[in-house]
Coordinates of C-alpha atoms in Angstrom, one line a residue:
X1 CA 62.3 109.4 246.3
X2 CA 62.3 112.1 244.2
X3 CA 65.4 114.1 245.3
X4 CA 68.6 112.5 243.6
X5 CA 71.9 113.6 245.7
X6 CA 75.5 113.3 245.7
X7 CA 77.7 112.4 248.2
X8 CA 80.0 115.1 248.1
X9 CA 89.6 150.8 245.1
X10 CA 89.5 153.8 243.9
X11 CA 86.8 154.4 241.2
X12 CA 85.3 157.1 238.9
X13 CA 81.7 158.6 239.6
X14 CA 80.6 156.7 236.3
X15 CA 81.7 153.4 237.5
X16 CA 80.0 150.4 239.2
X17 CA 80.9 150.1 243.0
X18 CA 81.9 146.8 244.9
X19 CA 79.3 144.6 245.9
X20 CA 81.5 143.7 249.2
X21 CA 84.7 142.6 248.1
X22 CA 87.9 144.4 249.4
X23 CA 89.7 146.4 247.5
X24 CA 92.8 144.2 246.1
X25 CA 96.2 144.8 247.3
X26 CA 98.4 147.4 245.4
X27 CA 100.2 145.9 242.4
X28 CA 103.4 144.3 243.3
X29 CA 106.1 144.0 240.5
X30 CA 108.0 141.1 240.0
X31 CA 110.9 143.2 239.0
X32 CA 112.3 146.7 238.8
X33 CA 111.3 149.0 235.9
X34 CA 114.8 147.6 234.2
X35 CA 117.0 145.4 235.1
X36 CA 120.2 146.4 236.9
X37 CA 122.3 145.7 234.1
X38 CA 119.8 147.9 231.8
X39 CA 118.6 144.9 229.7
X40 CA 115.3 144.8 227.9
X41 CA 112.5 142.4 228.1
X42 CA 110.2 140.6 225.5
X43 CA 107.1 142.6 225.0
X44 CA 105.0 139.6 226.4
X45 CA 106.6 140.3 230.0
X46 CA 106.4 144.0 229.4
X47 CA 102.4 143.6 228.6
X48 CA 101.8 141.5 232.1
X49 CA 103.9 144.3 233.9
X50 CA 102.2 147.1 232.2
X51 CA 99.0 145.8 233.0
X52 CA 100.1 145.5 236.7
X53 CA 101.2 149.2 236.8
X54 CA 97.8 150.2 235.5
X55 CA 95.8 148.1 238.4
X56 CA 94.3 145.3 235.9
X57 CA 93.2 142.6 238.6
X58 CA 93.0 139.5 236.3
X59 CA 94.4 138.1 233.3
X60 CA 92.0 135.6 231.8
X61 CA 93.3 133.6 229.3
X62 CA 92.6 130.5 226.9
X63 CA 95.8 130.3 225.5
X64 CA 97.2 129.1 222.0
X65 CA 100.3 128.8 220.1
X66 CA 100.4 132.7 219.9
X67 CA 101.0 132.7 223.6
X68 CA 104.5 131.8 224.0
X69 CA 106.5 134.7 224.7
X70 CA 103.5 135.3 227.6
X71 CA 104.1 131.8 228.8
X72 CA 107.7 132.2 229.1
X73 CA 107.2 135.7 230.7
X74 CA 104.8 133.8 233.4
X75 CA 107.6 131.2 233.9
X76 CA 110.3 134.0 234.7
X77 CA 108.3 135.4 237.5
X78 CA 110.1 135.2 240.8
X79 CA 108.1 132.4 242.7
X80 CA 108.2 134.3 245.9
X81 CA 106.3 137.4 244.6
X82 CA 102.6 136.9 243.4
X83 CA 102.2 138.0 239.7
X84 CA 99.8 140.8 238.8
X85 CA 97.5 140.6 237.1
X86 CA 96.5 137.2 238.5
X87 CA 96.7 134.8 235.6
X88 CA 93.9 132.3 235.3
X89 CA 93.6 129.6 232.5
X90 CA 90.2 129.4 231.5
X91 CA 89.1 126.3 229.6
X92 CA 86.5 128.0 227.0
X93 CA 86.7 131.6 225.7
X94 CA 83.1 132.5 226.4
X95 CA 83.5 131.6 230.2
X96 CA 86.7 133.9 230.3
X97 CA 84.7 136.7 228.7
X98 CA 81.6 136.2 231.0
X99 CA 84.2 136.1 234.1
X100 CA 85.7 139.2 233.1
X101 CA 82.3 140.8 233.0
X102 CA 81.4 139.3 236.3
X103 CA 84.6 140.7 238.0
X104 CA 84.0 144.2 236.4
X105 CA 80.5 144.3 237.8
X106 CA 82.1 144.0 241.2
X107 CA 85.4 146.0 241.1
X108 CA 84.2 148.7 238.5
X109 CA 87.6 148.2 236.8
X110 CA 88.3 146.7 233.0
X111 CA 89.9 143.3 233.2
X112 CA 92.1 141.8 230.6
X113 CA 91.3 138.6 228.6
X114 CA 93.3 137.3 225.8
X115 CA 92.2 134.3 223.3
X116 CA 93.9 132.3 220.4
X117 CA 93.9 134.3 217.2
X118 CA 90.6 134.5 214.8
X119 CA 89.1 131.1 216.2
X120 CA 89.5 132.3 219.8
X121 CA 88.0 135.5 219.1
X122 CA 85.0 133.8 217.5
X123 CA 84.4 131.7 220.4
X124 CA 84.5 135.1 222.7
X125 CA 82.1 137.1 220.2
X126 CA 78.9 136.3 222.1
X127 CA 80.3 137.3 225.4
X128 CA 81.8 140.6 223.7
X129 CA 78.2 141.6 222.5
X130 CA 76.8 141.1 225.9
X131 CA 79.5 143.3 227.5
X132 CA 79.0 146.0 224.6
X133 CA 75.6 146.2 225.2
X134 CA 75.7 146.4 229.1
X135 CA 78.5 149.3 228.8
X136 CA 81.1 146.7 230.7
X137 CA 84.7 147.9 230.0
X138 CA 86.9 145.0 229.1
X139 CA 90.2 144.9 227.3
X140 CA 90.1 141.7 224.8
X141 CA 93.2 140.6 223.2
X142 CA 94.0 138.0 220.7
X143 CA 96.8 136.8 219.1
X144 CA 97.6 137.4 215.5
X145 CA 99.1 134.7 213.1
X146 CA 102.5 135.4 212.7
X147 CA 103.2 137.8 209.9
X148 CA 106.7 136.1 208.5
X149 CA 106.9 132.6 207.2
X150 CA 110.5 132.4 208.3
X151 CA 113.5 134.5 209.2
X152 CA 112.3 136.2 212.3
X153 CA 111.7 135.1 216.1
X154 CA 108.1 134.2 216.5
X155 CA 107.9 133.3 212.9
X156 CA 105.3 130.7 211.6
X157 CA 106.1 127.1 212.8
X158 CA 102.9 125.4 212.4
X159 CA 100.5 124.5 209.5
X160 CA 97.5 126.5 211.4
X161 CA 99.6 129.7 211.2
X162 CA 98.6 129.8 207.2
X163 CA 94.8 128.8 207.6
X164 CA 94.2 131.1 210.5
X165 CA 95.3 134.3 209.0
X166 CA 92.7 136.9 208.2
X167 CA 92.5 139.8 206.0
X168 CA 90.9 141.7 208.9
X169 CA 90.8 139.8 211.9
X170 CA 89.3 142.5 214.2
X171 CA 86.5 143.2 211.4
X172 CA 84.8 140.2 213.3
X173 CA 84.4 142.5 216.4
X174 CA 84.3 145.9 215.4
X175 CA 80.8 146.6 215.7
X176 CA 80.7 145.7 219.4
X177 CA 84.0 147.6 220.6
X178 CA 84.8 151.1 220.9
X179 CA 88.1 150.7 219.5
X180 CA 90.4 148.1 217.9
X181 CA 94.0 148.0 216.9
X182 CA 96.9 145.8 216.0
X183 CA 100.0 146.0 217.7
X184 CA 103.0 147.0 215.4
X185 CA 106.1 147.4 217.6
X186 CA 106.8 146.7 221.0
X187 CA 108.0 150.3 221.6
X188 CA 104.3 151.5 221.1
X189 CA 103.0 149.1 223.7
X190 CA 102.7 151.5 226.8
X191 CA 100.8 154.2 224.8
X192 CA 98.4 151.5 223.2
X193 CA 97.4 150.1 226.3
X194 CA 97.0 153.4 228.0
X195 CA 94.8 154.4 225.1
X196 CA 92.8 151.0 225.4
X197 CA 92.0 151.2 229.0
X198 CA 91.2 154.9 228.7
X199 CA 88.6 154.4 225.8
X200 CA 87.4 151.2 227.7
X201 CA 86.5 153.2 230.9
X202 CA 85.1 156.5 229.3
X203 CA 81.5 156.9 229.5
X204 CA 79.7 155.1 227.8
X205 CA 81.9 152.5 229.0
X206 CA 82.6 149.3 226.8
X207 CA 85.0 146.6 225.7
X208 CA 88.1 147.2 223.3
X209 CA 90.0 145.1 221.3
X210 CA 93.8 144.5 220.7
X211 CA 95.6 141.8 218.4
X212 CA 98.9 140.8 219.2
X213 CA 101.1 139.3 216.3
X214 CA 103.7 136.9 217.9
X215 CA 106.6 138.5 216.2
X216 CA 106.1 141.7 218.4
X217 CA 105.1 139.8 221.6
X218 CA 108.7 138.3 220.9
X219 CA 110.3 141.7 220.4
X220 CA 112.6 143.0 223.0
X221 CA 111.8 146.5 224.7
X222 CA 112.9 148.8 227.5
X223 CA 110.5 148.2 230.6
X224 CA 107.9 151.2 230.9
X225 CA 108.9 153.9 233.7
X226 CA 107.5 154.4 237.1
X227 CA 105.2 157.1 235.9
X228 CA 101.4 156.4 235.7
X229 CA 99.0 156.1 232.7
X230 CA 99.8 158.5 230.0
X231 CA 95.9 158.6 229.1
X232 CA 93.2 159.1 231.8
X233 CA 89.6 158.2 231.0
X234 CA 87.3 161.2 230.0
X235 CA 85.8 162.8 233.1
X236 CA 82.0 162.0 233.4
X237 CA 79.5 164.5 231.7
X238 CA 78.1 167.2 233.6
X239 CA 74.0 167.6 233.1
X240 CA 73.3 170.9 231.3
X241 CA 71.8 173.4 234.2
X242 CA 69.1 174.8 232.3
X243 CA 67.7 171.2 231.2
X244 CA 67.7 170.3 234.8
X245 CA 65.6 173.2 235.6
X246 CA 63.4 172.6 233.0
X247 CA 63.2 168.7 233.8
X248 CA 62.6 169.6 237.7
X249 CA 59.7 172.3 236.6
X250 CA 58.0 169.6 234.5
X251 CA 57.9 166.8 237.1
X252 CA 56.9 169.0 239.7
X253 CA 54.0 170.1 237.7
X254 CA 53.0 166.6 236.5
X255 CA 50.1 164.9 238.1
X256 CA 51.4 161.5 237.7
X257 CA 55.2 161.4 237.1
X258 CA 56.9 158.1 236.8
X259 CA 60.6 156.9 236.8
X260 CA 61.5 153.9 234.5
X261 CA 64.8 152.4 234.9
X262 CA 66.6 149.1 233.9
X263 CA 70.2 149.8 235.1
X264 CA 70.3 153.1 237.2
X265 CA 71.7 150.9 240.1
X266 CA 74.6 149.6 238.0
X267 CA 76.2 152.5 240.2
X268 CA 74.8 151.1 243.9
X269 CA 75.7 154.8 245.2
X270 CA 72.5 155.8 243.2
X271 CA 70.2 153.4 244.9
X272 CA 69.6 155.5 248.1
X273 CA 69.7 158.7 245.9
X274 CA 66.8 157.1 243.7
X275 CA 64.8 155.9 246.7
X276 CA 65.2 159.7 248.1
X277 CA 64.3 161.7 244.8
X278 CA 61.3 159.2 244.2
X279 CA 59.8 159.9 247.7
X280 CA 60.3 163.6 247.3
X281 CA 58.8 163.7 244.0
X282 CA 56.0 161.1 245.0
X283 CA 56.5 159.1 241.9
X284 CA 56.9 155.2 241.5
X285 CA 60.1 153.7 240.3
X286 CA 59.4 150.7 237.5
X287 CA 62.5 148.6 237.0
X288 CA 61.5 147.4 233.8
X289 CA 63.5 144.3 232.8
X290 CA 66.1 145.1 235.3
X291 CA 69.8 144.4 234.9
X292 CA 70.7 145.7 238.2
X293 CA 68.8 146.2 241.7
X294 CA 67.8 150.3 241.3
X295 CA 65.3 150.3 244.5
X296 CA 64.7 147.6 247.2
X297 CA 61.7 145.7 246.2
X298 CA 59.6 146.6 249.5
X299 CA 60.6 150.2 249.4
X300 CA 57.3 152.4 249.2
X301 CA 57.8 154.2 246.1
X302 CA 58.7 150.8 244.1
X303 CA 56.3 150.6 241.1
X304 CA 57.0 146.9 240.1
X305 CA 58.4 145.5 237.0
X306 CA 55.7 146.0 234.4
X307 CA 55.5 149.7 233.2
X308 CA 52.2 148.9 231.3
X309 CA 49.8 149.4 234.3
X310 CA 51.3 153.1 234.9
X311 CA 51.4 154.4 231.3
X312 CA 47.7 155.5 230.9
X313 CA 48.0 158.0 233.8
X314 CA 51.6 159.4 233.4
X315 CA 52.1 162.7 232.3
X316 CA 55.7 163.0 232.6
X317 CA 58.1 160.1 232.3
X318 CA 61.7 160.0 233.2
X319 CA 63.6 157.4 231.7
X320 CA 66.8 156.7 233.6
X321 CA 69.5 154.7 232.0
X322 CA 67.2 152.4 230.1
X323 CA 67.5 151.3 226.5
X324 CA 63.7 149.9 226.1
X325 CA 61.2 151.6 228.7
X326 CA 58.3 150.0 227.2
X327 CA 57.3 148.2 224.3
X328 CA 55.6 150.4 221.9
X329 CA 53.6 147.5 219.9
X330 CA 51.7 146.9 223.4
X331 CA 51.8 150.0 225.3
X332 CA 53.1 153.4 225.0
X333 CA 52.9 156.7 226.8
X334 CA 49.9 159.1 226.1
X335 CA 50.6 161.5 223.4
X336 CA 50.6 164.7 225.9
X337 CA 53.1 163.0 228.3
X338 CA 56.3 164.5 228.5
X339 CA 59.3 162.1 227.9
X340 CA 62.8 162.6 229.6
X341 CA 66.0 160.7 228.8
X342 CA 68.9 160.6 230.9
X343 CA 71.8 158.2 230.5
X344 CA 75.6 158.6 229.6
X345 CA 74.3 158.0 226.2
X346 CA 70.5 158.8 226.4
X347 CA 69.8 158.1 222.5
X348 CA 71.7 154.7 222.5
X349 CA 73.6 155.7 219.7
X350 CA 74.9 152.4 218.9
X351 CA 71.3 150.8 218.4
X352 CA 70.6 151.1 214.8
X353 CA 66.5 151.7 215.1
X354 CA 65.5 153.3 218.5
X355 CA 62.5 155.3 218.1
X356 CA 61.4 156.2 222.0
X357 CA 60.2 159.8 222.0
X358 CA 62.8 162.1 223.7
X359 CA 61.3 165.4 224.7
X360 CA 64.5 166.0 226.8
X361 CA 67.7 164.0 226.8
X362 CA 70.3 164.4 229.0
X363 CA 73.6 163.1 228.7
X364 CA 75.2 162.0 232.0
X365 CA 75.1 159.5 234.3
X366 CA 72.1 158.9 236.7
X367 CA 74.1 159.8 239.6
X368 CA 75.0 163.2 238.2
X369 CA 71.4 163.6 236.8
X370 CA 69.9 162.9 240.6
X371 CA 72.4 164.9 242.1
X372 CA 71.6 167.7 240.3
X373 CA 67.9 167.3 240.2
X374 CA 67.2 167.1 243.7
X375 CA 68.0 170.7 244.9
X376 CA 66.3 171.9 241.7
X377 CA 63.1 169.6 242.4
X378 CA 63.0 170.9 245.9
X379 CA 62.6 174.5 244.5
X380 CA 60.2 173.6 241.9
X381 CA 58.2 171.6 244.5
X382 CA 58.1 174.6 246.9
X383 CA 55.0 176.1 245.4
X384 CA 52.9 173.0 245.2
X385 CA 50.7 171.6 247.9
X386 CA 52.4 169.2 250.1
X387 CA 48.9 167.5 250.4
X388 CA 48.8 166.3 246.8
X389 CA 52.3 164.9 247.1
X390 CA 51.3 162.7 250.3
X391 CA 48.2 161.4 248.7
X392 CA 50.2 160.2 245.8
X393 CA 52.5 158.6 248.1
X394 CA 49.8 156.8 249.8
X395 CA 48.4 155.6 246.6
X396 CA 51.6 154.4 245.2
X397 CA 52.5 152.3 248.5
X398 CA 49.3 150.9 248.6
X399 CA 49.6 149.6 244.9
X400 CA 52.8 148.2 246.0
X401 CA 51.1 146.5 248.9
X402 CA 48.7 145.0 246.5
X403 CA 51.4 143.7 244.3
X404 CA 53.2 142.1 246.8
X405 CA 49.9 140.2 248.5
X406 CA 49.3 139.0 244.8
X407 CA 52.9 137.7 244.8
X408 CA 52.4 135.7 248.1
X409 CA 49.3 134.0 246.9
X410 CA 50.9 133.0 243.8
X411 CA 54.0 131.6 245.7
X412 CA 51.6 129.9 248.1
X413 CA 49.4 128.7 245.3
X414 CA 52.7 127.0 243.8
X415 CA 53.7 125.2 247.1
X416 CA 52.5 122.1 245.9
X417 CA 52.4 122.5 242.3
X418 CA 54.3 120.0 239.9
X419 CA 56.4 120.9 238.3
X420 CA 56.9 124.0 240.3
X421 CA 56.4 127.9 239.4
X422 CA 59.4 130.4 239.0
X423 CA 58.1 132.5 241.8
X424 CA 57.8 129.7 244.1
X425 CA 61.3 128.4 243.4
X426 CA 62.6 132.0 243.8
X427 CA 61.0 132.7 246.9
X428 CA 62.7 129.5 248.4
X429 CA 65.9 130.3 247.1
X430 CA 65.5 133.7 248.9
X431 CA 64.9 131.7 252.0
X432 CA 67.6 129.3 251.6
X433 CA 70.5 131.6 250.6
X434 CA 72.2 134.0 253.2
X435 CA 71.0 137.5 253.7
X436 CA 73.7 139.2 251.6
X437 CA 73.7 136.7 248.8
X438 CA 74.5 137.9 245.0
X439 CA 72.2 136.8 242.7
X440 CA 72.8 136.5 239.0
X441 CA 69.7 135.8 236.9
X442 CA 69.9 134.6 233.5
X443 CA 66.0 135.1 232.8
X444 CA 64.2 132.6 235.1
X445 CA 64.5 134.0 238.6
X446 CA 61.6 136.4 239.6
X447 CA 63.1 139.3 241.1
X448 CA 60.1 140.4 243.4
X449 CA 60.1 136.8 245.0
X450 CA 63.7 137.3 245.9
X451 CA 62.9 140.1 247.8
X452 CA 66.0 142.2 246.9
X453 CA 66.8 145.2 249.3
X454 CA 70.7 145.5 248.8
X455 CA 72.4 147.7 246.4
X456 CA 74.6 145.4 244.2
X457 CA 72.8 142.2 245.1
X458 CA 71.4 141.3 241.8
X459 CA 72.8 141.3 238.2
X460 CA 70.7 140.3 235.1
X461 CA 71.3 139.4 231.5
X462 CA 72.6 141.9 229.2
X463 CA 69.9 143.5 226.9
X464 CA 71.8 141.8 223.9
X465 CA 70.4 138.4 225.2
X466 CA 73.4 136.2 224.5
X467 CA 72.9 133.3 226.2
X468 CA 75.2 131.5 228.6
X469 CA 76.3 134.8 230.4
X470 CA 74.9 133.7 233.7
X471 CA 77.1 131.2 234.9
X472 CA 80.5 132.5 233.7
X473 CA 79.6 136.0 235.3
X474 CA 78.7 134.5 238.5
X475 CA 82.0 133.0 238.5
X476 CA 83.7 136.2 237.9
X477 CA 81.9 137.8 240.6
X478 CA 83.0 135.1 242.9
X479 CA 86.4 135.4 241.7
X480 CA 86.5 139.5 242.6
X481 CA 84.2 139.3 245.9
X482 CA 85.6 135.9 247.3
X483 CA 83.8 136.4 250.7
X484 CA 80.3 136.7 249.0
X485 CA 77.6 134.1 248.6
X486 CA 77.2 133.8 244.8
X487 CA 74.0 132.2 243.3
X488 CA 73.5 131.6 239.2
X489 CA 69.9 131.3 238.6
X490 CA 69.7 129.9 235.2
X491 CA 67.3 128.4 232.5
X492 CA 67.9 125.1 231.2
X493 CA 68.6 126.4 228.0
X494 CA 70.7 129.1 229.4
X495 CA 72.9 126.7 231.1
X496 CA 73.5 124.7 228.5
X497 CA 74.7 127.8 226.3
X498 CA 77.0 128.4 229.3
X499 CA 79.6 125.6 228.2
X500 CA 78.9 124.1 231.7
X501 CA 81.8 121.7 231.8
X502 CA 84.2 124.5 231.2
X503 CA 82.4 126.4 233.7
X504 CA 82.2 123.7 236.5
X505 CA 85.9 122.9 235.3
X506 CA 87.0 126.7 235.8
X507 CA 85.4 126.6 239.0
X508 CA 87.3 123.7 240.4
X509 CA 90.7 124.9 238.9
X510 CA 90.4 128.4 240.5
X511 CA 88.5 127.8 244.0
X512 CA 85.3 129.4 242.9
X513 CA 82.3 127.8 244.7
X514 CA 79.1 129.2 243.6
X515 CA 75.5 127.7 243.8
X516 CA 73.8 127.2 240.3
X517 CA 70.2 126.8 240.6
X518 CA 68.7 125.3 237.0
X519 CA 65.0 126.2 236.6
X520 CA 64.4 123.6 234.2
X521 CA 61.0 123.9 232.2
X522 CA 62.5 121.6 229.6
X523 CA 62.7 123.9 226.6
X524 CA 62.9 127.2 225.4
X525 CA 60.0 129.2 226.8
X526 CA 60.8 132.4 225.4
X527 CA 60.2 130.8 221.8
X528 CA 56.7 129.5 223.2
X529 CA 55.9 132.8 224.3
X530 CA 56.8 134.6 221.2
X531 CA 54.9 132.2 219.0
X532 CA 51.8 132.5 221.0
X533 CA 52.0 136.4 221.1
X534 CA 52.2 136.6 217.1
X535 CA 49.5 133.4 216.4
X536 CA 47.7 132.9 219.3
X537 CA 45.2 130.8 217.4
X538 CA 47.7 129.2 215.0
X539 CA 48.9 125.6 214.6
X540 CA 51.7 125.9 216.7
X541 CA 49.3 126.7 219.6
X542 CA 46.9 123.9 218.6
X543 CA 49.1 121.0 217.7
X544 CA 52.3 121.6 219.5
X545 CA 55.5 124.1 219.3
X546 CA 58.0 122.8 217.1
X547 CA 61.8 123.9 217.9
X548 CA 61.0 124.5 221.6
X549 CA 61.4 121.4 223.6
X550 CA 64.6 120.1 224.9
X551 CA 63.1 116.7 226.1
X552 CA 64.7 114.5 227.3
X553 CA 66.3 116.7 229.8
X554 CA 70.0 115.6 230.8
X555 CA 70.8 115.1 234.4
X556 CA 72.7 118.4 234.8
X557 CA 73.6 117.5 238.4
X558 CA 75.9 114.9 236.9
X559 CA 77.6 117.2 235.1
X560 CA 78.7 119.2 238.2
X561 CA 79.7 115.8 239.9
X562 CA 82.2 115.3 237.2
X563 CA 84.0 118.4 238.5
X564 CA 83.9 117.1 242.5
X565 CA 80.8 119.4 242.8
X566 CA 77.5 118.7 244.8
X567 CA 74.5 118.0 242.5
X568 CA 70.9 117.4 243.2
X569 CA 67.8 116.9 241.1
X570 CA 64.0 117.9 242.5
X571 CA 61.0 116.6 241.2
X572 CA 58.9 117.1 244.3
X573 CA 58.2 120.7 245.9
X574 CA 58.2 119.0 249.3
X575 CA 62.2 118.3 248.7
X576 CA 63.0 121.6 247.5
X577 CA 63.9 123.3 251.2
X578 CA 66.0 120.5 252.0
X579 CA 67.8 120.3 248.9
X580 CA 68.8 124.2 248.7
X581 CA 69.9 123.9 252.2
X582 CA 72.4 121.1 251.7
X583 CA 73.6 122.9 248.2
X584 CA 74.1 126.2 250.6
X585 CA 76.1 123.9 253.1
X586 CA 78.1 122.6 250.5
X587 CA 79.0 126.1 249.1
X588 CA 79.7 127.5 252.3
X589 CA 82.2 124.4 252.9
X590 CA 84.2 125.4 249.8
X591 CA 82.5 123.0 247.2
X592 CA 80.4 124.2 243.8
X593 CA 76.7 123.1 244.0
X594 CA 74.1 122.6 241.7
X595 CA 70.3 122.1 242.0
X596 CA 68.4 121.1 239.0
X597 CA 64.8 121.7 239.6
X598 CA 61.7 120.8 237.6
X599 CA 59.6 124.0 236.7
X600 CA 56.8 124.9 235.0

């Protein structure tokens, strides 16, 4: 037997939209703005109430000695009133940040994460880098070693309070956040929180960082009033009308225009807009290293997932929210092609070096760009023969049919392969999962083989590539969309980076049953590919690849079993459908599950 079994909202136009969860209920406040006798509260209590007033859904925490005022505040909440934001203890900081990332992918709203001083910040840093590069708004807070050695409420009381102090704690994260600040006094809490959330939610969106000294959290201050936030996020930018008219003219006059994107579908409302736009223009949409579903895989104008085959013929290229639209050392546009970049930050100004040509750059979100381009394109196309557009549509659709036929052959050829091919496993997962499943992909799943159609059904890794993101993000998606079936597809390396015990423990603690699929190739395949690419006839290719193999592979199914989940290990392709079916049944029954699959 080769299968091992276990016995048992209101959202702004630039924001992502939910994948199916209902908006959470309006915040309920455990107490009025002030007590009847006018008494004040600790800043820790006020922080929680202020986050509730500002619509923050979750307070994801990995606590430390700096949390004492917040722990006391949480304990003071009346037991018959559910606290808002919902507090969740998460056993590792990287998991907490990843869960906040995933929850925001669903809700579009920034979440609050708090960690323990500098050491907690260090553990959260990789997830913070992922959020920054993927424009995910988040308020990351950390305690700060007490200032005073004695004589003040919250002063130092443990030996670590000397060793954990830094000259500049926020310096660890400053390159990866839009704003950072250390709270100086409880009386400024409201304005600081409002500023943090407004900056995080303004395009281009991203994380912010706030350090909270223990003495300040212990201070007393009056509760905030009933008024709303004092700062609103900046309104999304509107595309320049002159630039839009020029782009429409260029695209309409091109013989072979193409669209390249990685994350236009971060706003699911863009997906039908992009499909209609691509059909009208008769242009293929290439999802190059996608992080979101921007077009249904079987849409007639879907140009596949590799941009290289289209570049030789393309004479006009619309790069729609894509940081790396091609790899210049492998293939670049022809010199006479017109290249247009459109995104909230079309030049990706936080990237130190990025030399992709931009003949026109439009600073606006894809929804605003497509909304303005559609009527301008209609006007520009009025003078062009419809027969040429029809012929181009037919050619693009035929190319798509050929790609899908080749994919079916690849899947079929891997049906009996051992170890199994990634396309075959992805297709089997597509067949086993519910139709409305949400897939979180950390490198190993093949999007085309998943047959993706629904906006908001696919989330890929941040371009920063900080491993260990996928499983925590899946937990955050399940937290925010409890009625959706969530699948985390991970390589074995990505799974180990995720702090899997902490992830499965968090899933058990908070009732977050997700299906984890480990596509286990026994090593770091990216290292193998990179080395072969640079040294195709080198020693590593001839004699073996150092620093790549993870053999002997652990039995990952035992890890999820340790947290009362369902786990299986699959070596034989004939066992795969039944193993996936059992795992899906377990998740639908409320238990997390993991299937460890031996892959090529």
